[in-house]
Amino acid sequence: DIVLTQSPDTLSLSPGERATLSCRASQSVTSNYLAWYQHKPGQAPRLLIFGASSRATGIPDRFSGSGSGTDFTLTISRLEPQDFAVYYCQQYGRSPKSFGPGTKVDIK
Amino acid sequence: EVQLVQSGAEVKKPGESLTISCKGSGYSFTSYWITWVRQMPGKGLEWMGRIDPSDSYTNYSPSFQGHVTISADKSISTAYLQWSSLKASDTAIYYCARPYASGSLNDAFDIWGQGTMVTVSS
């Protein structure tokens, strides 16, 4: 099984700052089938990025994904108040299609 | 509007059985796999397994194989997650989700149900 590790566990930043979140896989992710989600309490997760770098429909361009193989990054260029949430990566190239443990982005 | 609507919250006792549901609308239900995802209290997301509603073919995570059953009734565009004997450790929010594109490889989820809270307590 592919195990995903996310760092840091928590990122404390102010609105307007840049956020850089890391996701590392225990094995190479097939065809860069790597997604990022935003999850807020009481809501369903929201797909931000699929295929490592493609933005999902309606996602603002301040969200960007990069990486390949085993190392992936989600960047939020300028944090807006509504961006403070938990972010998960997920690999979907091989079953079981695992999620990482999440990175919490909170307000400094 | 494309949506998945899940059944309501459940409170059950250990050993009881339970089936929760996920009804798709606004799209061709048989064209997209449905996946179930667990979130235990204070924890992250876990991929449980998925079903192809066109033929009810299933994939399970080894962590959940044998503990739950995923099924679907394509005639009413509904997928199900079933337990035969609940444990306290099954207490969680369960989400169903649909991928952004049809086909078995495209398993990033852009449509999610609202979640079903299952509480198992004596």
PDB file of C-alpha atoms in Angstrom:
ATOM      1  CA  ASP A   1       0.000   0.000   0.000  1.00  0.00           C
ATOM      2  CA  ILE A   2       1.140   3.567  -0.643  1.00  0.00           C
ATOM      3  CA  VAL A   3       1.508   5.599   2.554  1.00  0.00           C
ATOM      4  CA  LEU A   4       1.267   9.375   2.293  1.00  0.00           C
ATOM      5  CA  THR A   5       3.017  11.678   4.765  1.00  0.00           C
ATOM      6  CA  GLN A   6       2.105  15.356   4.998  1.00  0.00           C
ATOM      7  CA  SER A   7       4.136  18.163   6.517  1.00  0.00           C
ATOM      8  CA  PRO A   8       3.922  20.206   8.528  1.00  0.00           C
ATOM      9  CA  ASP A   9       1.145  18.950  10.786  1.00  0.00           C
ATOM     10  CA  THR A  10       0.064  22.546  11.417  1.00  0.00           C
ATOM     11  CA  LEU A  11       0.932  25.745   9.583  1.00  0.00           C
ATOM     12  CA  SER A  12       0.216  29.005  11.403  1.00  0.00           C
ATOM     13  CA  LEU A  13       0.064  31.938   9.005  1.00  0.00           C
ATOM     14  CA  SER A  14      -1.610  35.305   8.558  1.00  0.00           C
ATOM     15  CA  PRO A  15      -4.006  36.308   5.770  1.00  0.00           C
ATOM     16  CA  GLY A  16      -2.046  37.413   2.724  1.00  0.00           C
ATOM     17  CA  GLU A  17       0.876  35.103   3.417  1.00  0.00           C
ATOM     18  CA  ARG A  18       1.994  32.221   1.221  1.00  0.00           C
ATOM     19  CA  ALA A  19       1.332  28.644   2.336  1.00  0.00           C
ATOM     20  CA  THR A  20       3.430  25.712   1.161  1.00  0.00           C
ATOM     21  CA  LEU A  21       2.170  22.223   2.049  1.00  0.00           C
ATOM     22  CA  SER A  22       4.093  19.027   1.366  1.00  0.00           C
ATOM     23  CA  CYS A  23       2.908  15.499   0.602  1.00  0.00           C
ATOM     24  CA  ARG A  24       5.382  12.637   0.308  1.00  0.00           C
ATOM     25  CA  ALA A  25       4.518   9.123  -0.889  1.00  0.00           C
ATOM     26  CA  SER A  26       6.196   5.890   0.199  1.00  0.00           C
ATOM     27  CA  GLN A  27       6.279   4.785  -3.449  1.00  0.00           C
ATOM     28  CA  SER A  28       6.048   6.597  -6.750  1.00  0.00           C
ATOM     29  CA  VAL A  29       2.477   7.713  -7.471  1.00  0.00           C
ATOM     30  CA  THR A  30       1.273   6.163 -10.714  1.00  0.00           C
ATOM     31  CA  SER A  31       0.860   8.752 -13.484  1.00  0.00           C
ATOM     32  CA  ASN A  32       0.977  11.511 -10.849  1.00  0.00           C
ATOM     33  CA  TYR A  33      -2.548  10.592  -9.777  1.00  0.00           C
ATOM     34  CA  LEU A  34      -2.364  12.906  -6.766  1.00  0.00           C
ATOM     35  CA  ALA A  35      -5.193  15.108  -5.528  1.00  0.00           C
ATOM     36  CA  TRP A  36      -5.517  17.823  -2.889  1.00  0.00           C
ATOM     37  CA  TYR A  37      -8.642  18.590  -0.865  1.00  0.00           C
ATOM     38  CA  GLN A  38      -9.689  21.362   1.487  1.00  0.00           C
ATOM     39  CA  HIS A  39     -11.833  20.281   4.448  1.00  0.00           C
ATOM     40  CA  LYS A  40     -13.653  22.520   6.881  1.00  0.00           C
ATOM     41  CA  PRO A  41     -15.597  21.351   9.977  1.00  0.00           C
ATOM     42  CA  GLY A  42     -19.192  20.453   9.225  1.00  0.00           C
ATOM     43  CA  GLN A  43     -18.627  20.446   5.475  1.00  0.00           C
ATOM     44  CA  ALA A  44     -17.746  17.856   2.881  1.00  0.00           C
ATOM     45  CA  PRO A  45     -14.203  17.926   1.514  1.00  0.00           C
ATOM     46  CA  ARG A  46     -13.620  20.083  -1.567  1.00  0.00           C
ATOM     47  CA  LEU A  47     -11.445  18.966  -4.461  1.00  0.00           C
ATOM     48  CA  LEU A  48      -8.787  21.578  -5.245  1.00  0.00           C
ATOM     49  CA  ILE A  49      -6.225  19.808  -7.447  1.00  0.00           C
ATOM     50  CA  PHE A  50      -6.162  16.557  -9.418  1.00  0.00           C
ATOM     51  CA  GLY A  51      -3.420  15.004 -11.510  1.00  0.00           C
ATOM     52  CA  ALA A  52      -0.898  16.737  -9.220  1.00  0.00           C
ATOM     53  CA  SER A  53      -1.295  20.137 -10.904  1.00  0.00           C
ATOM     54  CA  SER A  54      -4.711  20.559 -12.549  1.00  0.00           C
ATOM     55  CA  ARG A  55      -7.132  22.853 -10.746  1.00  0.00           C
ATOM     56  CA  ALA A  56     -10.644  21.533 -10.291  1.00  0.00           C
ATOM     57  CA  THR A  57     -13.596  23.497 -11.638  1.00  0.00           C
ATOM     58  CA  GLY A  58     -14.147  26.787  -9.859  1.00  0.00           C
ATOM     59  CA  ILE A  59     -10.938  26.705  -7.819  1.00  0.00           C
ATOM     60  CA  PRO A  60      -9.188  30.106  -7.608  1.00  0.00           C
ATOM     61  CA  ASP A  61      -5.773  30.407  -9.207  1.00  0.00           C
ATOM     62  CA  ARG A  62      -4.138  31.212  -5.869  1.00  0.00           C
ATOM     63  CA  PHE A  63      -4.185  27.413  -5.366  1.00  0.00           C
ATOM     64  CA  SER A  64      -1.538  25.519  -7.312  1.00  0.00           C
ATOM     65  CA  GLY A  65      -0.156  22.012  -7.209  1.00  0.00           C
ATOM     66  CA  SER A  66       3.209  20.705  -8.305  1.00  0.00           C
ATOM     67  CA  GLY A  67       5.461  17.700  -8.016  1.00  0.00           C
ATOM     68  CA  SER A  68       5.883  14.224  -9.396  1.00  0.00           C
ATOM     69  CA  GLY A  69       6.944  10.751  -8.363  1.00  0.00           C
ATOM     70  CA  THR A  70       6.953  10.770  -4.574  1.00  0.00           C
ATOM     71  CA  ASP A  71       7.078  14.495  -3.691  1.00  0.00           C
ATOM     72  CA  PHE A  72       4.172  16.873  -4.177  1.00  0.00           C
ATOM     73  CA  THR A  73       3.375  20.402  -3.052  1.00  0.00           C
ATOM     74  CA  LEU A  74       0.233  22.478  -2.669  1.00  0.00           C
ATOM     75  CA  THR A  75       0.846  26.218  -2.675  1.00  0.00           C
ATOM     76  CA  ILE A  76      -1.642  28.881  -1.686  1.00  0.00           C
ATOM     77  CA  SER A  77      -0.117  32.096  -2.982  1.00  0.00           C
ATOM     78  CA  ARG A  78      -1.958  34.566  -0.710  1.00  0.00           C
ATOM     79  CA  LEU A  79      -4.101  33.216   2.068  1.00  0.00           C
ATOM     80  CA  GLU A  80      -7.661  34.477   2.204  1.00  0.00           C
ATOM     81  CA  PRO A  81      -9.696  34.214   5.446  1.00  0.00           C
ATOM     82  CA  GLN A  82     -11.750  31.354   3.964  1.00  0.00           C
ATOM     83  CA  ASP A  83      -8.606  29.290   3.246  1.00  0.00           C
ATOM     84  CA  PHE A  84      -7.977  28.376   6.886  1.00  0.00           C
ATOM     85  CA  ALA A  85      -8.848  24.684   6.958  1.00  0.00           C
ATOM     86  CA  VAL A  86      -7.353  21.190   6.881  1.00  0.00           C
ATOM     87  CA  TYR A  87      -5.764  20.072   3.621  1.00  0.00           C
ATOM     88  CA  TYR A  88      -5.427  16.446   2.565  1.00  0.00           C
ATOM     89  CA  CYS A  89      -3.514  14.865  -0.267  1.00  0.00           C
ATOM     90  CA  GLN A  90      -4.760  11.622  -1.824  1.00  0.00           C
ATOM     91  CA  GLN A  91      -3.144   9.227  -4.252  1.00  0.00           C
ATOM     92  CA  TYR A  92      -5.516   7.467  -6.614  1.00  0.00           C
ATOM     93  CA  GLY A  93      -3.110   5.603  -8.834  1.00  0.00           C
ATOM     94  CA  ARG A  94      -3.154   2.375  -6.880  1.00  0.00           C
ATOM     95  CA  SER A  95      -5.668   0.692  -4.573  1.00  0.00           C
ATOM     96  CA  PRO A  96      -6.204   1.286  -1.725  1.00  0.00           C
ATOM     97  CA  LYS A  97      -6.469   4.933  -2.776  1.00  0.00           C
ATOM     98  CA  SER A  98      -5.045   6.450   0.379  1.00  0.00           C
ATOM     99  CA  PHE A  99      -5.265   9.886   1.945  1.00  0.00           C
ATOM    100  CA  GLY A 100      -2.514  11.641   3.846  1.00  0.00           C
ATOM    101  CA  PRO A 101      -3.042  12.585   7.514  1.00  0.00           C
ATOM    102  CA  GLY A 102      -3.694  16.232   6.707  1.00  0.00           C
ATOM    103  CA  THR A 103      -2.114  19.637   7.329  1.00  0.00           C
ATOM    104  CA  LYS A 104      -4.055  22.177   9.358  1.00  0.00           C
ATOM    105  CA  VAL A 105      -3.635  25.756   8.204  1.00  0.00           C
ATOM    106  CA  ASP A 106      -4.656  28.057  11.007  1.00  0.00           C
ATOM    107  CA  ILE A 107      -4.586  31.756  11.687  1.00  0.00           C
ATOM    108  CA  LYS A 108      -1.453  33.074  13.373  1.00  0.00           C
TER     109      LYS A 108
ATOM    110  CA  GLU B   1     -27.437  20.040 -10.374  1.00  0.00           C
ATOM    111  CA  VAL B   2     -25.153  17.082  -9.783  1.00  0.00           C
ATOM    112  CA  GLN B   3     -25.439  15.930  -6.196  1.00  0.00           C
ATOM    113  CA  LEU B   4     -25.158  13.051  -3.779  1.00  0.00           C
ATOM    114  CA  VAL B   5     -27.641  13.027  -0.912  1.00  0.00           C
ATOM    115  CA  GLN B   6     -26.966  10.756   2.030  1.00  0.00           C
ATOM    116  CA  SER B   7     -29.314   9.319   4.618  1.00  0.00           C
ATOM    117  CA  GLY B   8     -29.553  10.869   8.049  1.00  0.00           C
ATOM    118  CA  ALA B   9     -27.635  10.419  11.257  1.00  0.00           C
ATOM    119  CA  GLU B  10     -27.884   7.079  13.051  1.00  0.00           C
ATOM    120  CA  VAL B  11     -27.478   6.053  16.684  1.00  0.00           C
ATOM    121  CA  LYS B  12     -27.010   2.335  17.190  1.00  0.00           C
ATOM    122  CA  LYS B  13     -25.898  -0.164  19.823  1.00  0.00           C
ATOM    123  CA  PRO B  14     -22.915  -2.492  19.442  1.00  0.00           C
ATOM    124  CA  GLY B  15     -23.859  -5.645  17.587  1.00  0.00           C
ATOM    125  CA  GLU B  16     -26.700  -4.039  15.648  1.00  0.00           C
ATOM    126  CA  SER B  17     -26.821  -3.927  11.869  1.00  0.00           C
ATOM    127  CA  LEU B  18     -27.007  -0.770   9.779  1.00  0.00           C
ATOM    128  CA  THR B  19     -27.296   0.350   6.186  1.00  0.00           C
ATOM    129  CA  ILE B  20     -26.735   3.950   5.119  1.00  0.00           C
ATOM    130  CA  SER B  21     -27.450   5.269   1.645  1.00  0.00           C
ATOM    131  CA  CYS B  22     -26.199   7.733  -0.948  1.00  0.00           C
ATOM    132  CA  LYS B  23     -28.535   8.821  -3.760  1.00  0.00           C
ATOM    133  CA  GLY B  24     -27.102  10.373  -6.891  1.00  0.00           C
ATOM    134  CA  SER B  25     -28.967  12.823  -9.094  1.00  0.00           C
ATOM    135  CA  GLY B  26     -28.288  15.165 -11.984  1.00  0.00           C
ATOM    136  CA  TYR B  27     -25.992  12.774 -13.841  1.00  0.00           C
ATOM    137  CA  SER B  28     -25.813   9.246 -15.244  1.00  0.00           C
ATOM    138  CA  PHE B  29     -25.446   7.213 -12.054  1.00  0.00           C
ATOM    139  CA  THR B  30     -24.003   4.185 -13.834  1.00  0.00           C
ATOM    140  CA  SER B  31     -21.189   6.182 -15.464  1.00  0.00           C
ATOM    141  CA  TYR B  32     -19.244   6.978 -12.279  1.00  0.00           C
ATOM    142  CA  TRP B  33     -17.909   4.856  -9.468  1.00  0.00           C
ATOM    143  CA  ILE B  34     -19.097   5.718  -5.945  1.00  0.00           C
ATOM    144  CA  THR B  35     -16.531   5.636  -3.127  1.00  0.00           C
ATOM    145  CA  TRP B  36     -17.105   5.610   0.625  1.00  0.00           C
ATOM    146  CA  VAL B  37     -14.785   7.576   2.927  1.00  0.00           C
ATOM    147  CA  ARG B  38     -14.622   7.427   6.737  1.00  0.00           C
ATOM    148  CA  GLN B  39     -13.685  10.188   9.138  1.00  0.00           C
ATOM    149  CA  MET B  40     -13.410   9.089  12.745  1.00  0.00           C
ATOM    150  CA  PRO B  41     -13.807  11.774  15.443  1.00  0.00           C
ATOM    151  CA  GLY B  42     -10.871  14.180  15.320  1.00  0.00           C
ATOM    152  CA  LYS B  43      -9.120  12.132  12.648  1.00  0.00           C
ATOM    153  CA  GLY B  44      -8.426  12.283   8.925  1.00  0.00           C
ATOM    154  CA  LEU B  45     -10.058  10.818   5.845  1.00  0.00           C
ATOM    155  CA  GLU B  46      -9.852   7.099   5.087  1.00  0.00           C
ATOM    156  CA  TRP B  47     -10.639   5.463   1.731  1.00  0.00           C
ATOM    157  CA  MET B  48     -12.908   2.488   2.455  1.00  0.00           C
ATOM    158  CA  GLY B  49     -13.840   1.129  -0.934  1.00  0.00           C
ATOM    159  CA  ARG B  50     -15.838   1.800  -4.059  1.00  0.00           C
ATOM    160  CA  ILE B  51     -18.455   0.365  -6.369  1.00  0.00           C
ATOM    161  CA  ASP B  52     -19.138   0.550 -10.081  1.00  0.00           C
ATOM    162  CA  PRO B  53     -22.918   1.011 -10.124  1.00  0.00           C
ATOM    163  CA  SER B  54     -23.197  -0.307 -13.672  1.00  0.00           C
ATOM    164  CA  ASP B  55     -22.343  -3.864 -12.622  1.00  0.00           C
ATOM    165  CA  SER B  56     -21.866  -3.637  -8.811  1.00  0.00           C
ATOM    166  CA  TYR B  57     -18.177  -4.543  -9.057  1.00  0.00           C
ATOM    167  CA  THR B  58     -16.428  -3.509  -5.842  1.00  0.00           C
ATOM    168  CA  ASN B  59     -12.920  -2.688  -4.577  1.00  0.00           C
ATOM    169  CA  TYR B  60     -12.241  -2.577  -0.844  1.00  0.00           C
ATOM    170  CA  SER B  61      -9.370  -1.294   1.221  1.00  0.00           C
ATOM    171  CA  PRO B  62      -7.827  -4.229   3.110  1.00  0.00           C
ATOM    172  CA  SER B  63      -8.538  -2.257   6.294  1.00  0.00           C
ATOM    173  CA  PHE B  64     -12.280  -2.487   5.648  1.00  0.00           C
ATOM    174  CA  GLN B  65     -12.634  -5.719   3.647  1.00  0.00           C
ATOM    175  CA  GLY B  66     -14.914  -8.089   5.543  1.00  0.00           C
ATOM    176  CA  HIS B  67     -16.119  -5.394   7.961  1.00  0.00           C
ATOM    177  CA  VAL B  68     -18.466  -3.522   5.641  1.00  0.00           C
ATOM    178  CA  THR B  69     -20.374  -4.243   2.444  1.00  0.00           C
ATOM    179  CA  ILE B  70     -20.775  -1.758  -0.383  1.00  0.00           C
ATOM    180  CA  SER B  71     -23.671  -2.243  -2.771  1.00  0.00           C
ATOM    181  CA  ALA B  72     -25.773  -0.288  -5.223  1.00  0.00           C
ATOM    182  CA  ASP B  73     -29.205  -0.306  -6.818  1.00  0.00           C
ATOM    183  CA  LYS B  74     -28.840   1.380 -10.194  1.00  0.00           C
ATOM    184  CA  SER B  75     -32.613   1.415 -10.729  1.00  0.00           C
ATOM    185  CA  ILE B  76     -32.917   4.048  -7.998  1.00  0.00           C
ATOM    186  CA  SER B  77     -29.428   5.594  -8.381  1.00  0.00           C
ATOM    187  CA  THR B  78     -28.454   4.708  -4.835  1.00  0.00           C
ATOM    188  CA  ALA B  79     -25.336   3.261  -3.258  1.00  0.00           C
ATOM    189  CA  TYR B  80     -25.219   1.677   0.180  1.00  0.00           C
ATOM    190  CA  LEU B  81     -22.765   1.017   2.977  1.00  0.00           C
ATOM    191  CA  GLN B  82     -23.749  -1.813   5.301  1.00  0.00           C
ATOM    192  CA  TRP B  83     -22.590  -3.285   8.602  1.00  0.00           C
ATOM    193  CA  SER B  84     -23.869  -6.598   9.960  1.00  0.00           C
ATOM    194  CA  SER B  85     -22.543  -6.091  13.487  1.00  0.00           C
ATOM    195  CA  LEU B  86     -21.502  -2.599  14.574  1.00  0.00           C
ATOM    196  CA  LYS B  87     -18.707  -1.828  17.008  1.00  0.00           C
ATOM    197  CA  ALA B  88     -18.079   1.319  19.026  1.00  0.00           C
ATOM    198  CA  SER B  89     -15.049   1.915  16.808  1.00  0.00           C
ATOM    199  CA  ASP B  90     -17.393   2.352  13.811  1.00  0.00           C
ATOM    200  CA  THR B  91     -18.443   5.717  15.262  1.00  0.00           C
ATOM    201  CA  ALA B  92     -17.570   8.189  12.510  1.00  0.00           C
ATOM    202  CA  ILE B  93     -18.812  10.397   9.716  1.00  0.00           C
ATOM    203  CA  TYR B  94     -19.185   8.477   6.471  1.00  0.00           C
ATOM    204  CA  TYR B  95     -19.071  10.279   3.142  1.00  0.00           C
ATOM    205  CA  CYS B  96     -19.898   9.013  -0.298  1.00  0.00           C
ATOM    206  CA  ALA B  97     -18.071  10.644  -3.178  1.00  0.00           C
ATOM    207  CA  ARG B  98     -18.051  10.679  -6.979  1.00  0.00           C
ATOM    208  CA  PRO B  99     -14.982  11.236  -9.146  1.00  0.00           C
ATOM    209  CA  TYR B 100     -14.501  14.262 -11.372  1.00  0.00           C
ATOM    210  CA  ALA B 101     -14.586  12.106 -14.515  1.00  0.00           C
ATOM    211  CA  SER B 102     -15.952   8.725 -15.499  1.00  0.00           C
ATOM    212  CA  GLY B 103     -13.669   5.725 -15.752  1.00  0.00           C
ATOM    213  CA  SER B 104     -12.055   3.599 -13.082  1.00  0.00           C
ATOM    214  CA  LEU B 105      -8.758   5.553 -13.017  1.00  0.00           C
ATOM    215  CA  ASN B 106     -10.152   9.005 -12.313  1.00  0.00           C
ATOM    216  CA  ASP B 107     -10.620   8.610  -8.575  1.00  0.00           C
ATOM    217  CA  ALA B 108     -10.268  12.199  -7.391  1.00  0.00           C
ATOM    218  CA  PHE B 109     -13.621  13.267  -5.979  1.00  0.00           C
ATOM    219  CA  ASP B 110     -15.334  16.511  -6.879  1.00  0.00           C
ATOM    220  CA  ILE B 111     -18.852  15.577  -5.781  1.00  0.00           C
ATOM    221  CA  TRP B 112     -19.412  14.580  -2.152  1.00  0.00           C
ATOM    222  CA  GLY B 113     -22.429  13.684  -0.097  1.00  0.00           C
ATOM    223  CA  GLN B 114     -23.117  15.756   3.002  1.00  0.00           C
ATOM    224  CA  GLY B 115     -21.903  12.960   5.276  1.00  0.00           C
ATOM    225  CA  THR B 116     -23.758  10.590   7.588  1.00  0.00           C
ATOM    226  CA  MET B 117     -22.839  10.581  11.266  1.00  0.00           C
ATOM    227  CA  VAL B 118     -22.968   7.083  12.744  1.00  0.00           C
ATOM    228  CA  THR B 119     -22.765   6.787  16.531  1.00  0.00           C
ATOM    229  CA  VAL B 120     -22.376   3.355  18.098  1.00  0.00           C
ATOM    230  CA  SER B 121     -22.789   3.326  21.851  1.00  0.00           C
ATOM    231  CA  SER B 122     -24.261   1.070  24.483  1.00  0.00           C
TER     232      SER B 122
END
